[in-house]
Amino acid sequence: MEIRRTLKGWFLSFFREIFVYHNSSLEFRAKLLAVVIGANKQIDGCEKDLLLEIAKETYPDDIARVDVLVNTTKEFVKKIIENNGLNVNELILSINQDLKEVKRFHEKIEVDQLKRFIVCTENDEETHITQIRIIEYLERSIDNFNKLR
């Protein structure tokens, strides 16, 4: 059963643009999670546990979407860690572009969820500060959007 679920999650993640409803929304959420996790340049047990917990909160009735969100987020983080055509700054620019193009994405930013990852980096001051600054940037983006409404 677990192997079947893992294969299905991998399959849906790989072909998410074709098979996953509202793929752009899910991918945007993955970018948000990945930019905070990726600031740490690693994804350890703390981040993995929080990522799964947040994915289940986001999609409580859809385990397939949970799997796709987790896998997509890990995919972005892996690219950041391996310096494989993506870094934190580029991901922030991509998020910013998404926010300009799709106004409803501002509603997808769950700052409280993102803040939960800060616990994982309490012993690394530089990463801790970077994560806080990323979250503050996203909060300002939400505030600016709400002022323009």
N, CA, C and O atoms as a GROMACS GRO file, in nm:
protein
  596
    1MET      N    1   0.082  -0.120   0.000
    1MET     CA    2   0.000   0.000   0.000
    1MET      C    3   0.087   0.127   0.000
    1MET      O    4   0.063   0.218  -0.079
    2GLU      N    5   0.188   0.132   0.090
    2GLU     CA    6   0.275   0.248   0.099
    2GLU      C    7   0.358   0.265  -0.028
    2GLU      O    8   0.379   0.377  -0.074
    3ILE      N    9   0.406   0.154  -0.084
    3ILE     CA   10   0.485   0.161  -0.208
    3ILE      C   11   0.399   0.214  -0.321
    3ILE      O   12   0.444   0.295  -0.402
    4ARG      N   13   0.275   0.168  -0.327
    4ARG     CA   14   0.182   0.213  -0.432
    4ARG      C   15   0.158   0.363  -0.419
    4ARG      O   16   0.155   0.435  -0.519
    5ARG      N   17   0.140   0.409  -0.295
    5ARG     CA   18   0.116   0.552  -0.271
    5ARG      C   19   0.239   0.633  -0.311
    5ARG      O   20   0.226   0.739  -0.371
    6THR      N   21   0.358   0.583  -0.279
    6THR     CA   22   0.481   0.652  -0.315
    6THR      C   23   0.497   0.660  -0.466
    6THR      O   24   0.533   0.766  -0.518
    7LEU      N   25   0.471   0.553  -0.535
    7LEU     CA   26   0.480   0.554  -0.681
    7LEU      C   27   0.379   0.650  -0.743
    7LEU      O   28   0.410   0.722  -0.837
    8LYS      N   29   0.259   0.650  -0.689
    8LYS     CA   30   0.156   0.740  -0.739
    8LYS      C   31   0.197   0.885  -0.715
    8LYS      O   32   0.182   0.970  -0.803
    9GLY      N   33   0.250   0.914  -0.596
    9GLY     CA   34   0.296   1.049  -0.564
    9GLY      C   35   0.409   1.092  -0.655
    9GLY      O   36   0.410   1.206  -0.703
   10TRP      N   37   0.504   1.002  -0.680
   10TRP     CA   38   0.614   1.034  -0.769
   10TRP      C   39   0.561   1.060  -0.910
   10TRP      O   40   0.601   1.157  -0.975
   11PHE      N   41   0.472   0.974  -0.957
   11PHE     CA   42   0.416   0.987  -1.092
   11PHE      C   43   0.343   1.120  -1.107
   11PHE      O   44   0.364   1.193  -1.204
   12LEU      N   45   0.258   1.152  -1.009
   12LEU     CA   46   0.184   1.278  -1.015
   12LEU      C   47   0.278   1.398  -1.007
   12LEU      O   48   0.256   1.500  -1.072
   13SER      N   49   0.383   1.387  -0.926
   13SER     CA   50   0.480   1.496  -0.915
   13SER      C   51   0.552   1.518  -1.047
   13SER      O   52   0.569   1.632  -1.092
   14PHE      N   53   0.592   1.410  -1.109
   14PHE     CA   54   0.666   1.418  -1.234
   14PHE      C   55   0.580   1.476  -1.346
   14PHE      O   56   0.627   1.555  -1.427
   15PHE      N   57   0.453   1.437  -1.350
   15PHE     CA   58   0.362   1.483  -1.455
   15PHE      C   59   0.258   1.580  -1.401
   15PHE      O   60   0.145   1.585  -1.450
   16ARG      N   61   0.294   1.658  -1.299
   16ARG     CA   62   0.197   1.744  -1.231
   16ARG      C   63   0.131   1.846  -1.324
   16ARG      O   64   0.015   1.880  -1.304
   17GLU      N   65   0.203   1.893  -1.423
   17GLU     CA   66   0.146   1.992  -1.514
   17GLU      C   67   0.028   1.935  -1.593
   17GLU      O   68  -0.060   2.008  -1.636
   18ILE      N   69   0.029   1.805  -1.612
   18ILE     CA   70  -0.077   1.740  -1.691
   18ILE      C   71  -0.190   1.688  -1.603
   18ILE      O   72  -0.307   1.707  -1.635
   19PHE      N   73  -0.155   1.624  -1.491
   19PHE     CA   74  -0.253   1.549  -1.413
   19PHE      C   75  -0.303   1.616  -1.285
   19PHE      O   76  -0.402   1.571  -1.227
   20VAL      N   77  -0.237   1.722  -1.239
   20VAL     CA   78  -0.275   1.781  -1.111
   20VAL      C   79  -0.357   1.907  -1.136
   20VAL      O   80  -0.312   2.001  -1.201
   21TYR      N   81  -0.479   1.906  -1.081
   21TYR     CA   82  -0.570   2.019  -1.089
   21TYR      C   83  -0.511   2.137  -1.014
   21TYR      O   84  -0.458   2.120  -0.904
   22HIS      N   85  -0.518   2.255  -1.070
   22HIS     CA   86  -0.460   2.377  -1.013
   22HIS      C   87  -0.312   2.358  -0.981
   22HIS      O   88  -0.265   2.394  -0.873
   23ASN      N   89  -0.240   2.304  -1.075
   23ASN     CA   90  -0.097   2.279  -1.059
   23ASN      C   91  -0.020   2.407  -1.025
   23ASN      O   92   0.072   2.403  -0.944
   24SER      N   93  -0.057   2.519  -1.084
   24SER     CA   94   0.019   2.642  -1.062
   24SER      C   95   0.008   2.687  -0.916
   24SER      O   96   0.105   2.739  -0.860
   25SER      N   97  -0.106   2.668  -0.856
   25SER     CA   98  -0.125   2.703  -0.716
   25SER      C   99  -0.039   2.614  -0.626
   25SER      O  100   0.025   2.662  -0.533
   26LEU      N  101  -0.039   2.486  -0.654
   26LEU     CA  102   0.040   2.391  -0.577
   26LEU      C  103   0.189   2.422  -0.594
   26LEU      O  104   0.264   2.421  -0.497
   27GLU      N  105   0.230   2.449  -0.714
   27GLU     CA  106   0.370   2.480  -0.740
   27GLU      C  107   0.412   2.609  -0.671
   27GLU      O  108   0.525   2.620  -0.622
   28PHE      N  109   0.323   2.707  -0.666
   28PHE     CA  110   0.352   2.831  -0.595
   28PHE      C  111   0.372   2.804  -0.446
   28PHE      O  112   0.466   2.856  -0.385
   29ARG      N  113   0.285   2.724  -0.388
   29ARG     CA  114   0.301   2.687  -0.247
   29ARG      C  115   0.435   2.616  -0.225
   29ARG      O  116   0.503   2.641  -0.125
   30ALA      N  117   0.472   2.529  -0.317
   30ALA     CA  118   0.600   2.457  -0.305
   30ALA      C  119   0.717   2.555  -0.309
   30ALA      O  120   0.814   2.538  -0.235
   31LYS      N  121   0.709   2.656  -0.394
   31LYS     CA  122   0.815   2.756  -0.401
   31LYS      C  123   0.829   2.830  -0.268
   31LYS      O  124   0.940   2.854  -0.221
   32LEU      N  125   0.715   2.866  -0.208
   32LEU     CA  126   0.718   2.936  -0.080
   32LEU      C  127   0.787   2.852   0.027
   32LEU      O  128   0.873   2.900   0.101
   33LEU      N  129   0.748   2.727   0.035
   33LEU     CA  130   0.808   2.637   0.133
   33LEU      C  131   0.956   2.616   0.102
   33LEU      O  132   1.039   2.617   0.193
   34ALA      N  133   0.988   2.599  -0.024
   34ALA     CA  134   1.126   2.571  -0.063
   34ALA      C  135   1.219   2.689  -0.038
   34ALA      O  136   1.335   2.669  -0.002
   35VAL      N  137   1.171   2.810  -0.056
   35VAL     CA  138   1.259   2.925  -0.037
   35VAL      C  139   1.300   2.937   0.110
   35VAL      O  140   1.413   2.977   0.139
   36VAL      N  141   1.211   2.904   0.201
   36VAL     CA  142   1.246   2.909   0.343
   36VAL      C  143   1.335   2.791   0.381
   36VAL      O  144   1.434   2.808   0.452
   37ILE      N  145   1.299   2.672   0.335
   37ILE     CA  146   1.380   2.554   0.365
   37ILE      C  147   1.517   2.566   0.296
   37ILE      O  148   1.620   2.536   0.357
   38GLY      N  149   1.518   2.609   0.173
   38GLY     CA  150   1.640   2.618   0.094
   38GLY      C  151   1.741   2.718   0.149
   38GLY      O  152   1.860   2.707   0.122
   39ALA      N  153   1.694   2.814   0.226
   39ALA     CA  154   1.787   2.908   0.289
   39ALA      C  155   1.881   2.835   0.383
   39ALA      O  156   1.990   2.884   0.413
   40ASN      N  157   1.839   2.718   0.429
   40ASN     CA  158   1.920   2.635   0.520
   40ASN      C  159   2.023   2.551   0.445
   40ASN      O  160   2.111   2.492   0.507
   41LYS      N  161   2.013   2.544   0.314
   41LYS     CA  162   2.105   2.466   0.231
   41LYS      C  163   2.105   2.317   0.265
   41LYS      O  164   2.197   2.244   0.229
   42GLN      N  165   2.001   2.273   0.334
   42GLN     CA  166   1.985   2.130   0.362
   42GLN      C  167   1.839   2.104   0.399
   42GLN      O  168   1.766   2.196   0.435
   43ILE      N  169   1.801   1.981   0.390
   43ILE     CA  170   1.667   1.944   0.433
   43ILE      C  171   1.684   1.821   0.522
   43ILE      O  172   1.705   1.710   0.474
   44ASP      N  173   1.674   1.845   0.652
   44ASP     CA  174   1.695   1.736   0.746
   44ASP      C  175   1.560   1.692   0.804
   44ASP      O  176   1.455   1.730   0.755
   45GLY      N  177   1.566   1.612   0.908
   45GLY     CA  178   1.445   1.556   0.967
   45GLY      C  179   1.346   1.661   1.013
   45GLY      O  180   1.226   1.645   0.994
   46CYS      N  181   1.396   1.769   1.072
   46CYS     CA  182   1.308   1.875   1.120
   46CYS      C  183   1.227   1.935   1.005
   46CYS      O  184   1.105   1.947   1.013
   47GLU      N  185   1.297   1.971   0.897
   47GLU     CA  186   1.228   2.029   0.781
   47GLU      C  187   1.135   1.929   0.714
   47GLU      O  188   1.023   1.964   0.675
   48LYS      N  189   1.179   1.805   0.702
   48LYS     CA  190   1.095   1.702   0.639
   48LYS      C  191   0.967   1.679   0.718
   48LYS      O  192   0.859   1.669   0.659
   49ASP      N  193   0.978   1.672   0.850
   49ASP     CA  194   0.860   1.652   0.934
   49ASP      C  195   0.763   1.769   0.922
   49ASP      O  196   0.642   1.750   0.907
   50LEU      N  197   0.817   1.891   0.931
   50LEU     CA  198   0.732   2.010   0.919
   50LEU      C  199   0.669   2.019   0.781
   50LEU      O  200   0.552   2.056   0.769
   51LEU      N  201   0.745   1.988   0.677
   51LEU     CA  202   0.693   1.993   0.541
   51LEU      C  203   0.574   1.899   0.526
   51LEU      O  204   0.471   1.938   0.471
   52LEU      N  205   0.587   1.778   0.573
   52LEU     CA  206   0.477   1.682   0.564
   52LEU      C  207   0.356   1.729   0.645
   52LEU      O  208   0.242   1.719   0.600
   53GLU      N  209   0.382   1.780   0.763
   53GLU     CA  210   0.274   1.830   0.849
   53GLU      C  211   0.198   1.945   0.781
   53GLU      O  212   0.075   1.947   0.780
   54ILE      N  213   0.272   2.039   0.725
   54ILE     CA  214   0.211   2.154   0.657
   54ILE      C  215   0.136   2.110   0.532
   54ILE      O  216   0.028   2.162   0.503
   55ALA      N  217   0.192   2.016   0.458
   55ALA     CA  218   0.124   1.966   0.338
   55ALA      C  219  -0.009   1.900   0.376
   55ALA      O  220  -0.108   1.918   0.306
   56LYS      N  221  -0.010   1.825   0.484
   56LYS     CA  222  -0.135   1.761   0.529
   56LYS      C  223  -0.236   1.864   0.577
   56LYS      O  224  -0.356   1.846   0.558
   57GLU      N  225  -0.189   1.972   0.638
   57GLU     CA  226  -0.280   2.080   0.679
   57GLU      C  227  -0.337   2.152   0.558
   57GLU      O  228  -0.454   2.192   0.557
   58THR      N  229  -0.255   2.169   0.456
   58THR     CA  230  -0.296   2.242   0.336
   58THR      C  231  -0.398   2.162   0.255
   58THR      O  232  -0.494   2.218   0.202
   59TYR      N  233  -0.375   2.033   0.245
   59TYR     CA  234  -0.464   1.945   0.167
   59TYR      C  235  -0.509   1.827   0.254
   59TYR      O  236  -0.467   1.714   0.232
   60PRO      N  237  -0.594   1.854   0.353
   60PRO     CA  238  -0.630   1.749   0.450
   60PRO      C  239  -0.706   1.631   0.390
   60PRO      O  240  -0.703   1.521   0.446
   61ASP      N  241  -0.773   1.652   0.281
   61ASP     CA  242  -0.857   1.546   0.223
   61ASP      C  243  -0.802   1.490   0.093
   61ASP      O  244  -0.873   1.421   0.020
   62ASP      N  245  -0.675   1.518   0.063
   62ASP     CA  246  -0.621   1.475  -0.065
   62ASP      C  247  -0.475   1.432  -0.050
   62ASP      O  248  -0.384   1.513  -0.068
   63ILE      N  249  -0.454   1.307  -0.016
   63ILE     CA  250  -0.320   1.256   0.009
   63ILE      C  251  -0.232   1.264  -0.116
   63ILE      O  252  -0.110   1.278  -0.104
   64ALA      N  253  -0.291   1.254  -0.233
   64ALA     CA  254  -0.212   1.264  -0.356
   64ALA      C  255  -0.153   1.404  -0.369
   64ALA      O  256  -0.036   1.419  -0.405
   65ARG      N  257  -0.232   1.507  -0.339
   65ARG     CA  258  -0.182   1.645  -0.345
   65ARG      C  259  -0.077   1.669  -0.237
   65ARG      O  260   0.019   1.743  -0.258
   66VAL      N  261  -0.095   1.605  -0.122
   66VAL     CA  262   0.006   1.613  -0.015
   66VAL      C  263   0.139   1.562  -0.069
   66VAL      O  264   0.243   1.627  -0.055
   67ASP      N  265   0.135   1.445  -0.130
   67ASP     CA  266   0.257   1.385  -0.186
   67ASP      C  267   0.320   1.474  -0.293
   67ASP      O  268   0.442   1.492  -0.296
   68VAL      N  269   0.238   1.530  -0.379
   68VAL     CA  270   0.290   1.614  -0.487
   68VAL      C  271   0.351   1.742  -0.429
   68VAL      O  272   0.457   1.786  -0.474
   69LEU      N  273   0.286   1.802  -0.330
   69LEU     CA  274   0.341   1.923  -0.267
   69LEU      C  275   0.476   1.893  -0.201
   69LEU      O  276   0.572   1.968  -0.218
   70VAL      N  277   0.483   1.784  -0.128
   70VAL     CA  278   0.608   1.746  -0.062
   70VAL      C  279   0.717   1.720  -0.166
   70VAL      O  280   0.828   1.773  -0.154
   71ASN      N  281   0.686   1.642  -0.267
   71ASN     CA  282   0.786   1.608  -0.370
   71ASN      C  283   0.831   1.731  -0.450
   71ASN      O  284   0.950   1.746  -0.479
   72THR      N  285   0.738   1.817  -0.483
   72THR     CA  286   0.772   1.938  -0.559
   72THR      C  287   0.859   2.031  -0.476
   72THR      O  288   0.955   2.089  -0.526
   73THR      N  289   0.824   2.045  -0.349
   73THR     CA  290   0.906   2.129  -0.260
   73THR      C  291   1.047   2.073  -0.248
   73THR      O  292   1.144   2.147  -0.257
   74LYS      N  293   1.056   1.943  -0.228
   74LYS     CA  294   1.189   1.880  -0.218
   74LYS      C  295   1.268   1.897  -0.348
   74LYS      O  296   1.390   1.913  -0.345
   75GLU      N  297   1.199   1.893  -0.459
   75GLU     CA  298   1.264   1.912  -0.589
   75GLU      C  299   1.327   2.052  -0.597
   75GLU      O  300   1.441   2.066  -0.640
   76PHE      N  301   1.252   2.154  -0.557
   76PHE     CA  302   1.306   2.291  -0.557
   76PHE      C  303   1.423   2.303  -0.459
   76PHE      O  304   1.526   2.362  -0.493
   77VAL      N  305   1.409   2.248  -0.339
   77VAL     CA  306   1.515   2.256  -0.239
   77VAL      C  307   1.641   2.185  -0.289
   77VAL      O  308   1.752   2.235  -0.270
   78LYS      N  309   1.623   2.070  -0.351
   78LYS     CA  310   1.738   1.997  -0.404
   78LYS      C  311   1.814   2.080  -0.507
   78LYS      O  312   1.937   2.080  -0.510
   79LYS      N  313   1.740   2.152  -0.592
   79LYS     CA  314   1.804   2.238  -0.692
   79LYS      C  315   1.884   2.349  -0.624
   79LYS      O  316   1.991   2.386  -0.670
   80ILE      N  317   1.830   2.402  -0.515
   80ILE     CA  318   1.900   2.507  -0.441
   80ILE      C  319   2.027   2.450  -0.378
   80ILE      O  320   2.135   2.509  -0.392
   81ILE      N  321   2.015   2.338  -0.311
   81ILE     CA  322   2.128   2.277  -0.241
   81ILE      C  323   2.238   2.240  -0.339
   81ILE      O  324   2.356   2.264  -0.312
   82GLU      N  325   2.202   2.181  -0.451
   82GLU     CA  326   2.301   2.137  -0.550
   82GLU      C  327   2.347   2.248  -0.642
   82GLU      O  328   2.430   2.227  -0.730
   83ASN      N  329   2.291   2.369  -0.621
   83ASN     CA  330   2.321   2.482  -0.708
   83ASN      C  331   2.298   2.443  -0.854
   83ASN      O  332   2.382   2.466  -0.941
   84ASN      N  333   2.182   2.383  -0.877
   84ASN     CA  334   2.146   2.327  -1.006
   84ASN      C  335   2.048   2.421  -1.078
   84ASN      O  336   1.933   2.387  -1.102
   85GLY      N  337   2.096   2.536  -1.112
   85GLY     CA  338   2.014   2.630  -1.188
   85GLY      C  339   1.913   2.707  -1.105
   85GLY      O  340   1.825   2.773  -1.160
   86LEU      N  341   1.924   2.699  -0.972
   86LEU     CA  342   1.830   2.770  -0.887
   86LEU      C  343   1.898   2.804  -0.755
   86LEU      O  344   1.964   2.720  -0.694
   87ASN      N  345   1.881   2.927  -0.712
   87ASN     CA  346   1.925   2.965  -0.578
   87ASN      C  347   1.812   3.040  -0.510
   87ASN      O  348   1.709   3.068  -0.572
   88VAL      N  349   1.832   3.074  -0.385
   88VAL     CA  350   1.726   3.138  -0.307
   88VAL      C  351   1.683   3.269  -0.372
   88VAL      O  352   1.564   3.297  -0.381
   89ASN      N  353   1.779   3.349  -0.417
   89ASN     CA  354   1.744   3.477  -0.479
   89ASN      C  355   1.660   3.459  -0.605
   89ASN      O  356   1.564   3.532  -0.627
   90GLU      N  357   1.697   3.362  -0.688
   90GLU     CA  358   1.620   3.336  -0.811
   90GLU      C  359   1.480   3.288  -0.777
   90GLU      O  360   1.384   3.323  -0.845
   91LEU      N  361   1.468   3.207  -0.672
   91LEU     CA  362   1.336   3.158  -0.632
   91LEU      C  363   1.250   3.272  -0.578
   91LEU      O  364   1.130   3.276  -0.603
   92ILE      N  365   1.310   3.365  -0.505
   92ILE     CA  366   1.236   3.482  -0.458
   92ILE      C  367   1.188   3.565  -0.577
   92ILE      O  368   1.074   3.612  -0.578
   93LEU      N  369   1.274   3.582  -0.676
   93LEU     CA  370   1.232   3.655  -0.797
   93LEU      C  371   1.118   3.585  -0.868
   93LEU      O  372   1.025   3.650  -0.918
   94SER      N  373   1.124   3.452  -0.874
   94SER     CA  374   1.017   3.374  -0.936
   94SER      C  375   0.886   3.390  -0.858
   94SER      O  376   0.780   3.406  -0.918
   95ILE      N  377   0.894   3.385  -0.727
   95ILE     CA  378   0.776   3.405  -0.643
   95ILE      C  379   0.719   3.544  -0.667
   95ILE      O  380   0.597   3.561  -0.681
   96ASN      N  381   0.805   3.643  -0.671
   96ASN     CA  382   0.762   3.780  -0.694
   96ASN      C  383   0.692   3.793  -0.830
   96ASN      O  384   0.589   3.860  -0.840
   97GLN      N  385   0.747   3.730  -0.931
   97GLN     CA  386   0.685   3.732  -1.064
   97GLN      C  387   0.548   3.665  -1.062
   97GLN      O  388   0.452   3.715  -1.120
   98ASP      N  389   0.539   3.550  -0.993
   98ASP     CA  390   0.410   3.481  -0.979
   98ASP      C  391   0.307   3.570  -0.911
   98ASP      O  392   0.191   3.573  -0.951
   99LEU      N  393   0.350   3.643  -0.809
   99LEU     CA  394   0.259   3.731  -0.736
   99LEU      C  395   0.209   3.845  -0.825
   99LEU      O  396   0.094   3.888  -0.813
  100LYS      N  397   0.295   3.894  -0.913
  100LYS     CA  398   0.254   4.001  -1.005
  100LYS      C  399   0.155   3.949  -1.109
  100LYS      O  400   0.059   4.017  -1.145
  101GLU      N  401   0.178   3.827  -1.156
  101GLU     CA  402   0.096   3.770  -1.262
  101GLU      C  403  -0.037   3.714  -1.212
  101GLU      O  404  -0.138   3.722  -1.282
  102VAL      N  405  -0.038   3.658  -1.093
  102VAL     CA  406  -0.159   3.593  -1.040
  102VAL      C  407  -0.189   3.651  -0.902
  102VAL      O  408  -0.134   3.607  -0.802
  103LYS      N  409  -0.276   3.750  -0.899
  103LYS     CA  410  -0.304   3.824  -0.776
  103LYS      C  411  -0.356   3.735  -0.663
  103LYS      O  412  -0.329   3.762  -0.546
  104ARG      N  413  -0.429   3.630  -0.695
  104ARG     CA  414  -0.486   3.544  -0.590
  104ARG      C  415  -0.379   3.466  -0.514
  104ARG      O  416  -0.407   3.412  -0.407
  105PHE      N  417  -0.258   3.461  -0.568
  105PHE     CA  418  -0.150   3.390  -0.499
  105PHE      C  419  -0.112   3.457  -0.368
  105PHE      O  420  -0.057   3.392  -0.279
  106HIS      N  421  -0.141   3.587  -0.354
  106HIS     CA  422  -0.115   3.653  -0.226
  106HIS      C  423  -0.191   3.583  -0.113
  106HIS      O  424  -0.143   3.579   0.000
  107GLU      N  425  -0.307   3.530  -0.145
  107GLU     CA  426  -0.388   3.460  -0.044
  107GLU      C  427  -0.329   3.324  -0.008
  107GLU      O  428  -0.368   3.266   0.093
  108LYS      N  429  -0.238   3.274  -0.088
  108LYS     CA  430  -0.178   3.142  -0.065
  108LYS      C  431  -0.059   3.148   0.032
  108LYS      O  432  -0.011   3.045   0.078
  109ILE      N  433  -0.012   3.268   0.061
  109ILE     CA  434   0.103   3.281   0.150
  109ILE      C  435   0.057   3.264   0.294
  109ILE      O  436  -0.016   3.348   0.348
  110GLU      N  437   0.099   3.156   0.354
  110GLU     CA  438   0.066   3.125   0.494
  110GLU      C  439   0.190   3.152   0.578
  110GLU      O  440   0.271   3.062   0.601
  111VAL      N  441   0.204   3.276   0.622
  111VAL     CA  442   0.324   3.318   0.694
  111VAL      C  443   0.346   3.234   0.820
  111VAL      O  444   0.459   3.197   0.850
  112ASP      N  445   0.240   3.205   0.891
  112ASP     CA  446   0.255   3.125   1.014
  112ASP      C  447   0.312   2.987   0.985
  112ASP      O  448   0.390   2.935   1.065
  113GLN      N  449   0.276   2.928   0.874
  113GLN     CA  450   0.334   2.799   0.836
  113GLN      C  451   0.483   2.814   0.808
  113GLN      O  452   0.563   2.732   0.852
  114LEU      N  453   0.519   2.918   0.736
  114LEU     CA  454   0.659   2.939   0.700
  114LEU      C  455   0.744   2.966   0.824
  114LEU      O  456   0.859   2.922   0.831
  115LYS      N  457   0.690   3.038   0.919
  115LYS     CA  458   0.763   3.069   1.042
  115LYS      C  459   0.798   2.944   1.122
  115LYS      O  460   0.894   2.945   1.200
  116ARG      N  461   0.723   2.839   1.105
  116ARG     CA  462   0.749   2.717   1.180
  116ARG      C  463   0.885   2.656   1.145
  116ARG      O  464   0.943   2.584   1.226
  117PHE      N  465   0.935   2.684   1.027
  117PHE     CA  466   1.066   2.629   0.986
  117PHE      C  467   1.183   2.697   1.058
  117PHE      O  468   1.293   2.642   1.061
  118ILE      N  469   1.161   2.812   1.115
  118ILE     CA  470   1.267   2.885   1.184
  118ILE      C  471   1.322   2.804   1.301
  118ILE      O  472   1.440   2.816   1.334
  119VAL      N  473   1.239   2.723   1.361
  119VAL     CA  474   1.282   2.638   1.473
  119VAL      C  475   1.396   2.545   1.430
  119VAL      O  476   1.483   2.513   1.511
  120CYS      N  477   1.395   2.504   1.307
  120CYS     CA  478   1.495   2.409   1.257
  120CYS      C  479   1.634   2.470   1.244
  120CYS      O  480   1.733   2.398   1.231
  121THR      N  481   1.643   2.603   1.249
  121THR     CA  482   1.773   2.668   1.227
  121THR      C  483   1.816   2.756   1.343
  121THR      O  484   1.898   2.846   1.326
  122GLU      N  485   1.761   2.731   1.461
  122GLU     CA  486   1.794   2.816   1.576
  122GLU      C  487   1.943   2.817   1.608
  122GLU      O  488   1.992   2.915   1.664
  123ASN      N  489   2.014   2.711   1.575
  123ASN     CA  490   2.157   2.703   1.607
  123ASN      C  491   2.247   2.758   1.497
  123ASN      O  492   2.369   2.756   1.510
  124ASP      N  493   2.187   2.805   1.389
  124ASP     CA  494   2.263   2.862   1.277
  124ASP      C  495   2.214   3.004   1.255
  124ASP      O  496   2.117   3.028   1.184
  125GLU      N  497   2.284   3.099   1.316
  125GLU     CA  498   2.238   3.238   1.318
  125GLU      C  499   2.219   3.297   1.178
  125GLU      O  500   2.120   3.365   1.153
  126GLU      N  501   2.314   3.270   1.088
  126GLU     CA  502   2.307   3.327   0.954
  126GLU      C  503   2.183   3.277   0.879
  126GLU      O  504   2.109   3.355   0.819
  127THR      N  505   2.160   3.146   0.882
  127THR     CA  506   2.043   3.089   0.815
  127THR      C  507   1.915   3.137   0.882
  127THR      O  508   1.816   3.167   0.815
  128HIS      N  509   1.918   3.143   1.013
  128HIS     CA  510   1.802   3.189   1.091
  128HIS      C  511   1.761   3.330   1.047
  128HIS      O  512   1.643   3.357   1.024
  129ILE      N  513   1.858   3.418   1.036
  129ILE     CA  514   1.832   3.556   0.995
  129ILE      C  515   1.782   3.560   0.850
  129ILE      O  516   1.690   3.635   0.818
  130THR      N  517   1.842   3.480   0.764
  130THR     CA  518   1.800   3.476   0.624
  130THR      C  519   1.654   3.433   0.614
  130THR      O  520   1.576   3.493   0.540
  131GLN      N  521   1.616   3.330   0.687
  131GLN     CA  522   1.477   3.283   0.685
  131GLN      C  523   1.382   3.392   0.735
  131GLN      O  524   1.276   3.414   0.677
  132ILE      N  525   1.420   3.458   0.841
  132ILE     CA  526   1.336   3.566   0.896
  132ILE      C  527   1.319   3.677   0.793
  132ILE      O  528   1.209   3.729   0.777
  133ARG      N  529   1.425   3.713   0.724
  133ARG     CA  530   1.418   3.820   0.622
  133ARG      C  531   1.329   3.779   0.505
  133ARG      O  532   1.254   3.861   0.452
  134ILE      N  533   1.338   3.654   0.464
  134ILE     CA  534   1.252   3.605   0.356
  134ILE      C  535   1.106   3.615   0.397
  134ILE      O  536   1.022   3.661   0.320
  135ILE      N  537   1.076   3.572   0.517
  135ILE     CA  538   0.938   3.577   0.567
  135ILE      C  539   0.890   3.722   0.580
  135ILE      O  540   0.776   3.752   0.546
  136GLU      N  541   0.976   3.810   0.629
  136GLU     CA  542   0.940   3.952   0.638
  136GLU      C  543   0.911   4.010   0.500
  136GLU      O  544   0.819   4.090   0.484
  137TYR      N  545   0.988   3.971   0.401
  137TYR     CA  546   0.966   4.017   0.264
  137TYR      C  547   0.827   3.973   0.216
  137TYR      O  548   0.753   4.051   0.157
  138LEU      N  549   0.793   3.847   0.242
  138LEU     CA  550   0.662   3.797   0.201
  138LEU      C  551   0.549   3.868   0.276
  138LEU      O  552   0.444   3.895   0.219
  139GLU      N  553   0.570   3.898   0.404
  139GLU     CA  554   0.470   3.972   0.480
  139GLU      C  555   0.449   4.112   0.422
  139GLU      O  556   0.336   4.159   0.411
  140ARG      N  557   0.558   4.178   0.385
  140ARG     CA  558   0.546   4.311   0.323
  140ARG      C  559   0.472   4.302   0.189
  140ARG      O  560   0.394   4.391   0.155
  141SER      N  561   0.498   4.197   0.116
  141SER     CA  562   0.430   4.177  -0.012
  141SER      C  563   0.279   4.166   0.009
  141SER      O  564   0.200   4.224  -0.066
  142ILE      N  565   0.240   4.091   0.109
  142ILE     CA  566   0.097   4.077   0.142
  142ILE      C  567   0.039   4.212   0.183
  142ILE      O  568  -0.068   4.251   0.137
  143ASP      N  569   0.111   4.283   0.271
  143ASP     CA  570   0.064   4.414   0.317
  143ASP      C  571   0.047   4.511   0.201
  143ASP      O  572  -0.054   4.580   0.191
  144ASN      N  573   0.145   4.516   0.113
  144ASN     CA  574   0.138   4.605  -0.004
  144ASN      C  575   0.021   4.570  -0.094
  144ASN      O  576  -0.047   4.659  -0.145
  145PHE      N  577  -0.001   4.440  -0.113
  145PHE     CA  578  -0.112   4.397  -0.197
  145PHE      C  579  -0.245   4.438  -0.133
  145PHE      O  580  -0.334   4.487  -0.202
  146ASN      N  581  -0.257   4.419  -0.003
  146ASN     CA  582  -0.381   4.454   0.067
  146ASN      C  583  -0.408   4.605   0.065
  146ASN      O  584  -0.523   4.647   0.062
  147LYS      N  585  -0.303   4.686   0.066
  147LYS     CA  586  -0.319   4.831   0.058
  147LYS      C  587  -0.372   4.874  -0.078
  147LYS      O  588  -0.445   4.972  -0.089
  148LEU      N  589  -0.334   4.800  -0.181
  148LEU     CA  590  -0.375   4.834  -0.318
  148LEU      C  591  -0.516   4.790  -0.351
  148LEU      O  592  -0.574   4.835  -0.450
  149ARG      N  593  -0.571   4.705  -0.272
  149ARG     CA  594  -0.707   4.655  -0.299
  149ARG      C  595  -0.809   4.762  -0.293
  149ARG      O  596  -0.927   4.736  -0.313
   0.00000   0.00000   0.00000
